[in-house]
Short mmCIF file of C-alpha atoms and ligand atoms in Angstrom, two decimals:
data_model
loop_
_atom_site.label_atom_id
_atom_site.label_comp_id
_atom_site.label_asym_id
_atom_site.label_seq_id
_atom_site.Cartn_x
_atom_site.Cartn_y
_atom_site.Cartn_z
CA MET A 192 -0.26 0.11 -0.49
CA THR A 193 0.97 3.46 -1.14
CA SER A 194 -0.12 6.56 -0.87
CA ASN A 195 1.33 10.20 -2.58
CA GLU A 196 2.60 13.33 -0.92
CA PRO A 197 1.11 16.64 -1.50
CA ASN A 198 4.14 17.21 -3.82
CA GLY A 199 3.36 14.05 -5.61
CA ALA A 200 6.41 11.78 -4.39
CA ALA A 201 5.24 8.28 -3.42
CA ILE A 202 5.14 7.40 0.35
CA GLY A 203 4.84 3.69 1.99
CA SER A 204 3.53 2.55 4.23
CA ILE A 205 3.96 1.01 7.88
CA ALA A 206 2.80 -2.61 8.94
CA LEU A 207 3.10 -3.71 12.67
CA VAL A 208 2.67 -7.47 12.46
CA GLY A 209 1.86 -9.55 15.34
CA ALA A 210 3.83 -12.54 15.31
CA GLY A 211 1.96 -14.69 18.32
CA PRO A 212 4.24 -16.64 20.19
CA GLY A 213 6.81 -18.03 17.99
CA ASP A 214 5.42 -20.80 15.64
CA VAL A 215 5.58 -19.54 12.47
CA ASP A 216 2.03 -22.01 11.51
CA LEU A 217 -0.01 -19.22 14.17
CA LEU A 218 0.88 -16.41 12.04
CA THR A 219 -2.43 -15.16 10.53
CA LEU A 220 -2.90 -15.18 6.14
CA ARG A 221 -2.98 -11.53 6.88
CA ALA A 222 1.10 -11.38 8.67
CA VAL A 223 2.37 -13.42 5.91
CA GLU A 224 1.18 -10.98 3.05
CA ARG A 225 2.41 -8.25 4.47
CA LEU A 226 5.71 -10.15 5.03
CA ARG A 227 6.28 -11.21 1.68
CA ALA A 228 5.28 -7.59 0.20
CA ALA A 229 7.28 -5.98 2.52
CA ASP A 230 10.77 -3.95 1.10
CA VAL A 231 12.13 -3.64 4.40
CA ILE A 232 11.59 -6.10 7.93
CA LEU A 233 12.60 -4.50 11.44
CA TYR A 234 12.78 -8.01 13.59
CA ASP A 235 13.75 -8.66 17.42
CA ASP A 236 14.85 -11.58 19.31
CA LEU A 237 11.18 -12.36 21.02
CA ALA A 238 9.98 -12.90 17.38
CA GLY A 239 11.32 -15.82 16.24
CA ASP A 240 13.66 -15.99 12.92
CA ALA A 241 11.56 -18.52 11.40
CA LEU A 242 9.20 -15.10 10.26
CA LEU A 243 11.69 -14.01 8.32
CA SER A 244 11.58 -17.34 5.65
CA PHE A 245 8.79 -15.24 4.16
CA ALA A 246 10.60 -12.57 3.40
CA ARG A 247 11.91 -11.71 -0.13
CA ASP A 248 15.36 -12.23 -0.93
CA ASP A 249 15.64 -8.51 -1.77
CA ALA A 250 14.29 -7.51 0.98
CA GLU A 251 16.20 -5.45 4.16
CA LEU A 252 16.21 -7.19 7.21
CA ILE A 253 16.93 -4.75 9.98
CA ALA A 254 17.49 -6.40 13.93
CA VAL A 255 16.27 -3.98 15.96
CA GLY A 256 17.74 -6.29 19.11
CA LYS A 257 15.21 -5.91 21.95
CA ARG A 258 15.69 -8.31 25.40
CA ALA A 259 15.14 -7.67 28.93
CA GLY A 260 18.50 -6.62 30.20
CA HIS A 261 20.25 -5.90 27.22
CA PRO A 262 20.62 -2.59 25.31
CA SER A 263 17.93 -1.43 22.55
CA PRO A 264 17.56 0.93 20.52
CA LYS A 265 15.88 3.50 21.79
CA GLN A 266 11.67 3.65 20.96
CA ASP A 267 12.11 6.96 19.36
CA GLU A 268 14.83 6.04 16.74
CA LEU A 269 12.93 3.16 16.10
CA ASN A 270 10.12 5.30 14.85
CA ARG A 271 12.17 8.05 12.88
CA LEU A 272 13.80 4.48 11.02
CA MET A 273 10.33 2.82 10.27
CA ILE A 274 9.18 6.69 8.78
CA SER A 275 12.08 7.32 7.24
CA TYR A 276 12.34 4.19 4.94
CA ALA A 277 8.07 4.44 4.58
CA LYS A 278 8.83 7.83 3.29
CA LEU A 279 11.24 6.68 0.71
CA GLY A 280 7.91 5.14 -0.77
CA LYS A 281 8.91 1.28 1.38
CA ARG A 282 6.54 -0.67 2.38
CA VAL A 283 8.06 -1.56 6.12
CA VAL A 284 6.78 -4.23 8.28
CA ARG A 285 7.80 -4.04 12.45
CA ILE A 286 7.53 -7.23 13.91
CA LYS A 287 5.88 -7.74 17.54
CA ALA A 288 6.05 -10.55 19.90
CA GLY A 289 2.42 -11.52 20.25
CA ASP A 290 0.06 -9.07 19.58
CA PRO A 291 1.02 -5.21 18.43
CA ALA A 292 -1.73 -3.85 20.55
CA ILE A 293 -0.54 -5.47 23.65
CA PHE A 294 2.40 -4.50 25.87
CA ALA A 295 4.17 -3.58 22.85
CA ARG A 296 4.73 0.89 22.09
CA ALA A 297 2.40 0.57 19.32
CA ASP A 298 0.83 3.63 20.70
CA GLU A 299 3.94 5.35 20.56
CA GLU A 300 4.41 4.51 16.58
CA ILE A 301 1.05 5.01 15.47
CA GLY A 302 1.26 8.41 16.97
CA ALA A 303 4.72 9.09 15.31
CA ALA A 304 3.45 7.68 12.24
CA ARG A 305 0.02 9.22 11.80
CA ALA A 306 1.92 12.79 12.61
CA ALA A 307 4.44 12.41 9.73
CA GLY A 308 1.78 11.87 7.54
CA VAL A 309 2.67 7.62 6.81
CA PRO A 310 -0.41 4.91 6.50
CA ILE A 311 0.05 2.44 9.71
CA GLU A 312 -2.09 -0.61 10.44
CA ILE A 313 -2.09 -3.24 13.02
CA VAL A 314 -2.10 -7.00 12.15
CA PRO A 315 -3.20 -8.51 14.62
CA GLY A 316 -1.61 -11.78 16.34
CA ILE A 317 -1.79 -14.68 18.86
CA THR A 318 -0.85 -12.59 22.37
CA THR A 319 1.34 -14.52 24.28
CA ALA A 320 -1.52 -14.86 26.97
CA THR A 321 -3.86 -16.62 24.97
CA ALA A 322 -0.94 -18.47 23.24
CA ALA A 323 0.45 -19.75 26.73
CA ALA A 324 -3.23 -21.33 27.23
CA ALA A 325 -3.04 -23.58 24.41
CA PHE A 326 0.19 -24.54 25.15
CA LEU A 327 -1.45 -26.07 28.61
CA GLY A 328 -4.06 -27.20 27.25
CA THR A 329 -6.45 -24.99 29.49
CA SER A 330 -8.96 -22.04 29.48
CA LEU A 331 -8.20 -18.80 31.25
CA THR A 332 -12.03 -18.46 32.10
CA LYS A 333 -13.93 -20.87 33.65
CA ARG A 334 -17.88 -20.54 34.27
CA VAL A 335 -18.49 -19.58 37.88
CA VAL A 336 -14.78 -20.09 38.60
CA ALA A 337 -12.94 -17.02 36.78
CA ARG A 338 -15.58 -14.74 35.35
CA ARG A 339 -12.58 -12.56 34.65
CA LEU A 340 -9.36 -11.89 32.75
CA GLN A 341 -7.11 -9.54 33.04
CA MET A 342 -3.54 -8.76 31.58
CA VAL A 343 -0.98 -6.50 33.71
CA THR A 344 2.51 -5.40 33.03
CA GLY A 345 4.82 -5.98 36.49
CA HIS A 346 7.56 -4.07 35.13
CA ASP A 347 7.36 0.08 34.91
CA ILE A 348 9.88 2.11 33.41
CA GLU A 349 12.41 1.67 35.05
CA GLY A 350 12.20 -1.67 35.80
CA THR A 351 10.47 -1.93 39.06
CA LEU A 352 6.92 -3.51 39.97
CA PRO A 353 4.90 -0.56 39.21
CA SER A 354 3.40 1.65 42.04
CA ASP A 355 0.43 2.18 41.15
CA LEU A 356 -1.03 -1.13 40.56
CA ASP A 357 -4.91 -1.75 41.22
CA LEU A 358 -3.75 -4.46 43.99
CA ALA A 359 -7.58 -5.05 44.93
CA ALA A 360 -8.73 -5.79 40.72
CA LEU A 361 -5.09 -8.05 40.76
CA ALA A 362 -6.19 -10.39 44.11
CA ASP A 363 -9.55 -10.97 42.90
CA ALA A 364 -10.08 -14.50 43.21
CA GLY A 365 -12.76 -14.37 40.55
CA ALA A 366 -10.19 -13.64 37.81
CA THR A 367 -7.31 -15.47 36.07
CA THR A 368 -4.43 -13.09 35.64
CA CYS A 369 -1.72 -13.01 33.04
CA VAL A 370 1.45 -11.15 33.92
CA PHE A 371 3.64 -10.01 31.25
CA MET A 372 7.28 -8.41 31.51
CA GLY A 373 7.30 -10.24 35.57
CA LYS A 374 9.38 -12.61 35.85
CA ALA A 375 11.86 -10.52 37.81
CA THR A 376 9.17 -8.50 40.01
CA PHE A 377 6.99 -11.53 40.48
CA PRO A 378 8.18 -11.68 44.53
CA ALA A 379 7.29 -8.53 45.16
CA LEU A 380 3.90 -8.68 43.28
CA ALA A 381 2.39 -11.48 45.11
CA GLU A 382 3.46 -10.69 48.52
CA LYS A 383 1.31 -7.43 48.13
CA LEU A 384 -1.41 -9.74 46.61
CA ILE A 385 -1.46 -11.72 49.63
CA ALA A 386 -1.31 -9.13 51.67
CA GLN A 387 -3.95 -8.10 49.99
CA GLY A 388 -5.80 -11.25 50.84
CA LEU A 389 -5.27 -13.46 48.01
CA SER A 390 -4.65 -16.78 49.05
CA ARG A 391 -0.68 -17.99 49.03
CA ASP A 392 -2.22 -21.53 47.47
CA THR A 393 -3.34 -19.87 44.29
CA PRO A 394 -2.68 -21.72 41.45
CA THR A 395 0.35 -20.16 39.50
CA VAL A 396 1.91 -21.22 36.21
CA VAL A 397 4.65 -19.59 34.37
CA VAL A 398 5.54 -20.40 30.65
CA GLU A 399 8.94 -19.24 29.16
CA SER A 400 10.12 -19.03 26.10
CA LEU A 401 6.95 -20.14 24.69
CA GLY A 402 6.60 -21.00 20.74
CA THR A 403 10.68 -22.00 20.85
CA PRO A 404 12.21 -25.67 21.45
CA ALA A 405 13.30 -24.29 24.66
CA THR A 406 9.55 -23.97 25.97
CA GLN A 407 9.76 -25.08 30.49
CA VAL A 408 6.59 -24.81 32.83
CA ILE A 409 6.71 -24.59 36.49
CA ALA A 410 3.31 -24.73 37.73
CA GLY A 411 2.87 -24.25 41.27
CA THR A 412 1.16 -21.88 44.19
CA LEU A 413 1.42 -17.93 44.11
CA SER A 414 4.11 -18.16 47.20
CA GLY A 415 5.65 -21.08 45.67
CA ILE A 416 6.60 -19.84 42.57
CA ALA A 417 6.94 -16.51 43.88
CA ALA A 418 9.73 -17.82 45.96
CA GLN A 419 10.96 -19.79 42.45
CA LEU A 420 11.25 -16.78 40.61
CA ALA A 421 12.98 -15.02 43.31
CA ALA A 422 15.93 -18.12 44.20
CA GLU A 423 16.69 -18.11 39.80
CA LYS A 424 15.52 -16.00 37.44
CA PRO A 425 14.50 -18.02 34.28
CA GLN A 426 16.68 -16.67 30.88
CA GLY A 427 14.26 -16.39 28.91
CA PRO A 428 10.39 -14.28 28.08
CA CYS A 429 7.98 -15.71 30.77
CA MET A 430 4.29 -15.44 30.89
CA ILE A 431 3.10 -15.53 33.84
CA LEU A 432 -0.54 -17.04 34.87
CA TYR A 433 -2.28 -16.93 38.36
CA GLY A 434 -6.20 -17.43 39.43
CA ALA A 435 -8.63 -20.65 40.58
CA ALA A 436 -8.73 -21.46 36.52
CA LEU A 437 -5.73 -22.81 36.67
CA ALA A 438 -5.93 -25.23 39.32
CA GLY A 439 -3.96 -28.50 38.06
CA VAL A 440 -2.46 -27.29 34.89
CA GLY A 441 0.91 -27.87 33.93
CA ARG A 442 1.41 -29.97 37.06
CA ASP A 443 1.52 -34.13 37.13
CA GLY A 444 -1.91 -35.69 34.89
CA ALA A 445 -2.37 -32.56 33.18
CA GLU A 446 0.70 -32.51 30.43
CA PRO A 447 1.01 -29.92 28.17
CA GLN A 448 0.47 -30.01 24.48
CA THR A 449 3.14 -31.06 22.71
CA GLN A 450 4.04 -28.28 20.46
CA ARG A 451 4.46 -28.67 16.17
C1 SAM B 789 6.86 -6.48 25.51
S1 SAM B 789 6.04 -8.01 25.80
C2 SAM B 789 5.31 -8.11 24.71
C3 SAM B 789 4.16 -8.79 24.52
C4 SAM B 789 3.34 -9.50 23.05
N1 SAM B 789 3.23 -7.85 22.18
C5 SAM B 789 1.65 -10.31 23.55
O1 SAM B 789 1.03 -10.01 22.78
O2 SAM B 789 2.23 -11.40 23.90
C6 SAM B 789 7.16 -8.90 26.47
C7 SAM B 789 6.44 -9.87 26.92
O3 SAM B 789 5.61 -10.70 26.76
C8 SAM B 789 5.82 -11.92 27.01
N2 SAM B 789 6.51 -13.07 26.17
C9 SAM B 789 6.64 -12.63 24.69
N3 SAM B 789 7.15 -13.58 23.95
C10 SAM B 789 6.98 -14.34 24.85
C11 SAM B 789 7.73 -16.08 24.80
N4 SAM B 789 8.10 -16.62 23.74
N5 SAM B 789 7.14 -16.87 26.35
C12 SAM B 789 6.60 -16.71 27.01
N6 SAM B 789 6.07 -15.35 26.91
C13 SAM B 789 6.87 -14.00 26.30
C14 SAM B 789 6.61 -12.15 28.40
O4 SAM B 789 5.53 -11.69 29.38
C15 SAM B 789 7.35 -11.06 27.99
O5 SAM B 789 8.36 -10.31 28.99
#
């Protein structure tokens, strides 16, 4: 998709493409279409390399590594890069792990592109939260038991537990909570949740490096998982799920589904 600037120069476009959890067969058809059509693809570590097999031979592939604890380009620089390529008439794809609309700073990219007059679209992907549930073979909602689903970040701008979390909501025993970017701060969060009245025995599951050969599952209780994460932080990205709907999930007798 290209359009014309008032002076007649063709401008390109930007697509924020959700890569899902990493398995290429969980990409949408639209995501594959955008990858095949792209002139420039910006990708990072959380989005698996297998996705790049859809790129044209002449597409420019730019690694913009983003992984917890490692330096990554500033968001402003990424925005400028995408916009400058689009202004050269290129179809730019920015690959995002999971869904671009969930904890992926898509709002900033959309704002910058619109301010620059560059067309931008979101191609949704399967968020790690629901992909983790599928991998575990469980539902995140359950009649009567879990009527509410919430997604929260465990990580503020400084990398610490956000101080303005709604702890009453997060300690709701009738909800399933999906914690993104929470492996470092989960012990602190769990302590607050227990102080707020959530049972320390609340079923809790950590899924690490979903969609890769290194996927690991740790299942236990809220206090037990918090203690494990305090003792040893997993290397890979982790999705942490807690709530009564997770009872028995990921433990003996409830084998996670095999990945393809
Ligand atoms: C910046 S957020 C991106 C979320 C993404 N947009 C989504 O919808 O899943 C990064 C966090 O997502 C989760 N995540 C992303 N990829 C993951 C994976 N392969 N396995 C487990 N968790 C993952 C982790 O909580 C990680 O810290």
